[in-house]
């Protein structure tokens, strides 16, 4: 095998490998945009790159200017580089982008829920019920103090006034239990009070405005969500355990969609219950994870926000390397065969004509 044939085989093999890598990167780099059409577009880019590499080799051997194939190559390589860079950058920075985004969205989510919980606590019905509950417990305590007075145990006139206060608060007579007379035994007083307190508390709960129970239920739901979403990084780890190749299979992260849906639902329920002056407005849970794997996000994060300049530089070089190596290789190993113009003794060498491999 001659040196020329060996170099030609090596060149074809190198070009094929580089184009194959570029097709692979282009497929995953364009998948978020093109979906089912991605394979066809990636193969088309591969055919154009490989044909351009062969054309560049042919022009080089013929001694012709390489500007025509080089111009076409630069047009094709723009599309190839964009997808190559997108896939490589996303692969390197996916977890970094995900962590930054999830932490920020968790902060927004928890701030909004905390604000809503505070607004629910200020609801007029809640304040009214809490004040009535404090008054009720205070009157019950006074009754107990009167019943257990060591000097004069039992329920006298002052004790009965507290019973009347409780009935006025509840708006009804809550018990037909006989009130212990003055001088009743400690056992009688204690048994009556325990039964009376239980009946009063049950009557109070039954008489509470239903809005209060709705507000409390929503506040408890918020407490549960805050406890569930306390650690954004732990939630992200669970997300990665449940899914593979998120860049290809889906354009969204389930954790962000979950936060978005829960925040919207809490906001809706709260504003149904709250008066106009206390209405809440949650920030929209929206993140770049929705576009993770798309070219605009990768370019913005790498070149505009410059989250990690080192990764951007390495990714850019790798994305260009696989496309430019065949062209540089052809320029290095192929050159035209020097020939003299026939019939003109002493004429200068011309590089046009049959090509050769640039070997010693």
mmCIF file of C-alpha atoms in Angstrom, residues 68-241:
data_model
loop_
_atom_site.group_PDB
_atom_site.id
_atom_site.type_symbol
_atom_site.label_atom_id
_atom_site.label_comp_id
_atom_site.label_asym_id
_atom_site.label_seq_id
_atom_site.Cartn_x
_atom_site.Cartn_y
_atom_site.Cartn_z
ATOM 1 C CA UNK A 68 -16.015 27.646 -2.263
ATOM 2 C CA UNK A 69 -16.114 24.466 -0.147
ATOM 3 C CA UNK A 70 -14.824 26.396 2.858
ATOM 4 C CA UNK A 71 -17.659 28.943 2.590
ATOM 5 C CA UNK A 72 -20.256 26.185 2.370
ATOM 6 C CA UNK A 73 -18.559 24.350 5.232
ATOM 7 C CA UNK A 74 -18.795 27.437 7.460
ATOM 8 C CA UNK A 75 -22.542 27.690 6.777
ATOM 9 C CA UNK A 76 -23.089 24.045 7.723
ATOM 10 C CA UNK A 77 -20.787 24.193 10.727
ATOM 11 C CA UNK A 78 -22.803 27.022 12.284
ATOM 12 C CA UNK A 79 -25.794 24.698 12.654
ATOM 13 C CA UNK A 80 -23.600 21.789 13.688
ATOM 14 C CA UNK A 81 -21.684 23.802 16.281
ATOM 15 C CA UNK A 82 -24.892 25.151 17.848
ATOM 16 C CA UNK A 83 -26.239 21.664 18.498
ATOM 17 C CA UNK A 84 -22.852 20.245 19.533
ATOM 18 C CA UNK A 85 -22.328 23.068 22.003
ATOM 19 C CA UNK A 86 -25.884 22.783 23.312
ATOM 20 C CA UNK A 87 -25.621 19.085 24.112
ATOM 21 C CA UNK A 88 -22.126 19.288 25.599
ATOM 22 C CA UNK A 89 -22.870 22.386 27.683
ATOM 23 C CA UNK A 90 -26.130 20.941 28.954
ATOM 24 C CA UNK A 91 -24.397 17.677 29.840
ATOM 25 C CA UNK A 92 -21.692 19.520 31.779
ATOM 26 C CA UNK A 93 -23.927 22.117 33.434
ATOM 27 C CA UNK A 94 -27.301 20.408 33.814
ATOM 28 C CA UNK A 95 -26.939 19.749 37.532
ATOM 29 C CA UNK A 96 -25.474 23.185 38.169
ATOM 30 C CA UNK A 97 -28.339 24.915 36.330
ATOM 31 C CA UNK A 98 -30.866 22.626 38.020
ATOM 32 C CA UNK A 99 -29.506 23.343 41.501
ATOM 33 C CA UNK A 100 -29.442 27.099 40.985
ATOM 34 C CA UNK A 101 -32.953 27.086 39.557
ATOM 35 C CA UNK A 102 -34.541 24.714 42.051
ATOM 36 C CA UNK A 103 -33.092 26.594 45.038
ATOM 37 C CA UNK A 104 -34.458 29.893 43.686
ATOM 38 C CA UNK A 105 -37.907 28.475 42.900
ATOM 39 C CA UNK A 106 -38.096 26.833 46.320
ATOM 40 C CA UNK A 107 -37.328 30.210 47.882
ATOM 41 C CA UNK A 108 -40.138 31.878 45.943
ATOM 42 C CA UNK A 109 -42.521 29.049 46.772
ATOM 43 C CA UNK A 110 -41.799 29.099 50.508
ATOM 44 C CA UNK A 111 -41.905 32.914 50.701
ATOM 45 C CA UNK A 112 -45.323 32.976 49.010
ATOM 46 C CA UNK A 113 -46.747 30.236 51.218
ATOM 47 C CA UNK A 114 -45.404 31.902 54.365
ATOM 48 C CA UNK A 115 -47.001 35.186 53.301
ATOM 49 C CA UNK A 116 -50.304 33.416 52.621
ATOM 50 C CA UNK A 117 -50.201 31.657 55.980
ATOM 51 C CA UNK A 118 -49.692 35.032 57.657
ATOM 52 C CA UNK A 119 -52.633 36.512 55.739
ATOM 53 C CA UNK A 120 -54.865 33.605 56.776
ATOM 54 C CA UNK A 121 -53.894 34.142 60.412
ATOM 55 C CA UNK A 122 -55.079 37.762 60.081
ATOM 56 C CA UNK A 123 -58.482 36.754 58.703
ATOM 57 C CA UNK A 124 -61.239 38.531 60.730
ATOM 58 C CA UNK A 125 -63.049 35.249 61.427
ATOM 59 C CA UNK A 126 -59.852 33.688 62.769
ATOM 60 C CA UNK A 127 -59.175 36.664 65.019
ATOM 61 C CA UNK A 128 -62.765 36.621 66.285
ATOM 62 C CA UNK A 129 -62.777 32.888 67.012
ATOM 63 C CA UNK A 130 -59.399 33.063 68.743
ATOM 64 C CA UNK A 131 -60.599 35.906 70.951
ATOM 65 C CA UNK A 132 -63.795 34.025 71.823
ATOM 66 C CA UNK A 133 -61.771 30.913 72.577
ATOM 67 C CA UNK A 134 -59.501 32.866 74.925
ATOM 68 C CA UNK A 135 -62.552 34.347 76.672
ATOM 69 C CA UNK A 136 -64.143 30.913 76.982
ATOM 70 C CA UNK A 137 -61.020 29.347 78.460
ATOM 71 C CA UNK A 138 -60.646 32.262 80.835
ATOM 72 C CA UNK A 139 -64.227 31.828 82.108
ATOM 73 C CA UNK A 140 -63.733 28.082 82.480
ATOM 74 C CA UNK A 141 -60.600 28.731 84.500
ATOM 75 C CA UNK A 142 -62.505 31.163 86.740
ATOM 76 C CA UNK A 143 -65.216 28.556 87.307
ATOM 77 C CA UNK A 144 -62.605 25.984 88.265
ATOM 78 C CA UNK A 145 -61.011 28.452 90.680
ATOM 79 C CA UNK A 146 -64.366 29.103 92.347
ATOM 80 C CA UNK A 147 -65.203 25.399 92.555
ATOM 81 C CA UNK A 148 -61.913 24.535 94.221
ATOM 82 C CA UNK A 149 -61.816 27.507 96.600
ATOM 83 C CA UNK A 150 -60.699 25.876 99.851
ATOM 84 C CA UNK A 151 -62.578 28.474 101.927
ATOM 85 C CA UNK A 152 -65.882 28.078 100.124
ATOM 86 C CA UNK A 153 -65.906 25.191 97.626
ATOM 87 C CA UNK A 154 -68.777 24.677 95.197
ATOM 88 C CA UNK A 155 -70.461 26.982 92.686
ATOM 89 C CA UNK A 156 -71.800 30.063 94.387
ATOM 90 C CA UNK A 157 -73.105 33.338 92.970
ATOM 91 C CA UNK A 158 -69.787 34.393 91.451
ATOM 92 C CA UNK A 159 -69.258 30.973 89.887
ATOM 93 C CA UNK A 160 -72.742 31.091 88.416
ATOM 94 C CA UNK A 161 -71.997 34.513 86.899
ATOM 95 C CA UNK A 162 -69.130 32.904 84.960
ATOM 96 C CA UNK A 163 -71.510 30.190 83.772
ATOM 97 C CA UNK A 164 -73.843 32.924 82.561
ATOM 98 C CA UNK A 165 -70.942 34.606 80.720
ATOM 99 C CA UNK A 166 -70.188 31.357 78.916
ATOM 100 C CA UNK A 167 -73.806 30.861 77.913
ATOM 101 C CA UNK A 168 -73.944 34.449 76.629
ATOM 102 C CA UNK A 169 -70.784 33.828 74.605
ATOM 103 C CA UNK A 170 -72.191 30.635 73.092
ATOM 104 C CA UNK A 171 -75.668 32.139 72.641
ATOM 105 C CA UNK A 172 -77.416 29.182 74.255
ATOM 106 C CA UNK A 173 -77.784 27.154 77.411
ATOM 107 C CA UNK A 174 -75.338 24.365 76.822
ATOM 108 C CA UNK A 175 -76.062 22.045 79.737
ATOM 109 C CA UNK A 176 -78.859 20.925 82.035
ATOM 110 C CA UNK A 177 -76.351 19.518 84.503
ATOM 111 C CA UNK A 178 -77.117 20.560 88.051
ATOM 112 C CA UNK A 179 -74.615 23.090 89.307
ATOM 113 C CA UNK A 180 -72.911 21.904 92.495
ATOM 114 C CA UNK A 181 -74.164 23.709 95.578
ATOM 115 C CA UNK A 182 -71.888 25.621 97.874
ATOM 116 C CA UNK A 183 -70.133 23.183 100.161
ATOM 117 C CA UNK A 184 -70.265 20.264 97.678
ATOM 118 C CA UNK A 185 -67.498 17.737 97.954
ATOM 119 C CA UNK A 186 -64.341 18.022 95.908
ATOM 120 C CA UNK A 187 -65.260 14.854 93.984
ATOM 121 C CA UNK A 188 -68.670 16.281 93.022
ATOM 122 C CA UNK A 189 -67.158 19.590 91.946
ATOM 123 C CA UNK A 190 -64.440 17.934 89.885
ATOM 124 C CA UNK A 191 -66.836 15.508 88.150
ATOM 125 C CA UNK A 192 -69.254 18.312 87.280
ATOM 126 C CA UNK A 193 -66.543 20.612 85.994
ATOM 127 C CA UNK A 194 -64.929 17.984 83.764
ATOM 128 C CA UNK A 195 -68.288 17.138 82.217
ATOM 129 C CA UNK A 196 -69.323 20.784 81.894
ATOM 130 C CA UNK A 197 -65.997 21.815 80.290
ATOM 131 C CA UNK A 198 -66.287 19.025 77.730
ATOM 132 C CA UNK A 199 -69.851 20.036 76.805
ATOM 133 C CA UNK A 200 -68.925 23.727 76.539
ATOM 134 C CA UNK A 201 -65.940 23.082 74.301
ATOM 135 C CA UNK A 202 -67.978 20.840 72.024
ATOM 136 C CA UNK A 203 -70.723 23.470 71.785
ATOM 137 C CA UNK A 204 -68.145 26.133 71.017
ATOM 138 C CA UNK A 205 -66.620 24.094 68.170
ATOM 139 C CA UNK A 206 -70.048 23.342 66.708
ATOM 140 C CA UNK A 207 -70.967 27.010 66.751
ATOM 141 C CA UNK A 208 -67.822 28.250 65.006
ATOM 142 C CA UNK A 209 -68.275 29.911 61.609
ATOM 143 C CA UNK A 210 -67.504 27.289 58.886
ATOM 144 C CA UNK A 211 -65.140 29.785 57.273
ATOM 145 C CA UNK A 212 -62.841 29.388 60.255
ATOM 146 C CA UNK A 213 -62.523 25.654 59.675
ATOM 147 C CA UNK A 214 -61.787 26.243 55.985
ATOM 148 C CA UNK A 215 -59.117 28.790 56.833
ATOM 149 C CA UNK A 216 -57.552 26.488 59.413
ATOM 150 C CA UNK A 217 -57.571 23.540 56.994
ATOM 151 C CA UNK A 218 -55.806 25.628 54.365
ATOM 152 C CA UNK A 219 -53.271 26.869 56.923
ATOM 153 C CA UNK A 220 -52.558 23.256 57.922
ATOM 154 C CA UNK A 221 -52.153 22.336 54.261
ATOM 155 C CA UNK A 222 -49.618 25.148 53.891
ATOM 156 C CA UNK A 223 -47.742 23.897 56.960
ATOM 157 C CA UNK A 224 -47.550 20.424 55.425
ATOM 158 C CA UNK A 225 -46.265 21.808 52.111
ATOM 159 C CA UNK A 226 -43.618 23.910 53.858
ATOM 160 C CA UNK A 227 -42.426 20.847 55.736
ATOM 161 C CA UNK A 228 -42.459 18.742 52.566
ATOM 162 C CA UNK A 229 -40.525 21.307 50.529
ATOM 163 C CA UNK A 230 -37.929 22.275 53.108
ATOM 164 C CA UNK A 231 -34.831 21.002 51.262
ATOM 165 C CA UNK A 232 -34.564 21.871 47.535
ATOM 166 C CA UNK A 233 -31.419 19.810 46.963
ATOM 167 C CA UNK A 234 -32.980 16.699 48.492
ATOM 168 C CA UNK A 235 -35.985 17.166 46.209
ATOM 169 C CA UNK A 236 -33.690 17.502 43.221
ATOM 170 C CA UNK A 237 -31.862 14.310 44.141
ATOM 171 C CA UNK A 238 -35.185 12.459 44.294
ATOM 172 C CA UNK A 239 -36.039 13.889 40.891
ATOM 173 C CA UNK A 240 -32.840 12.518 39.370
ATOM 174 C CA UNK A 241 -33.416 9.128 40.946
#
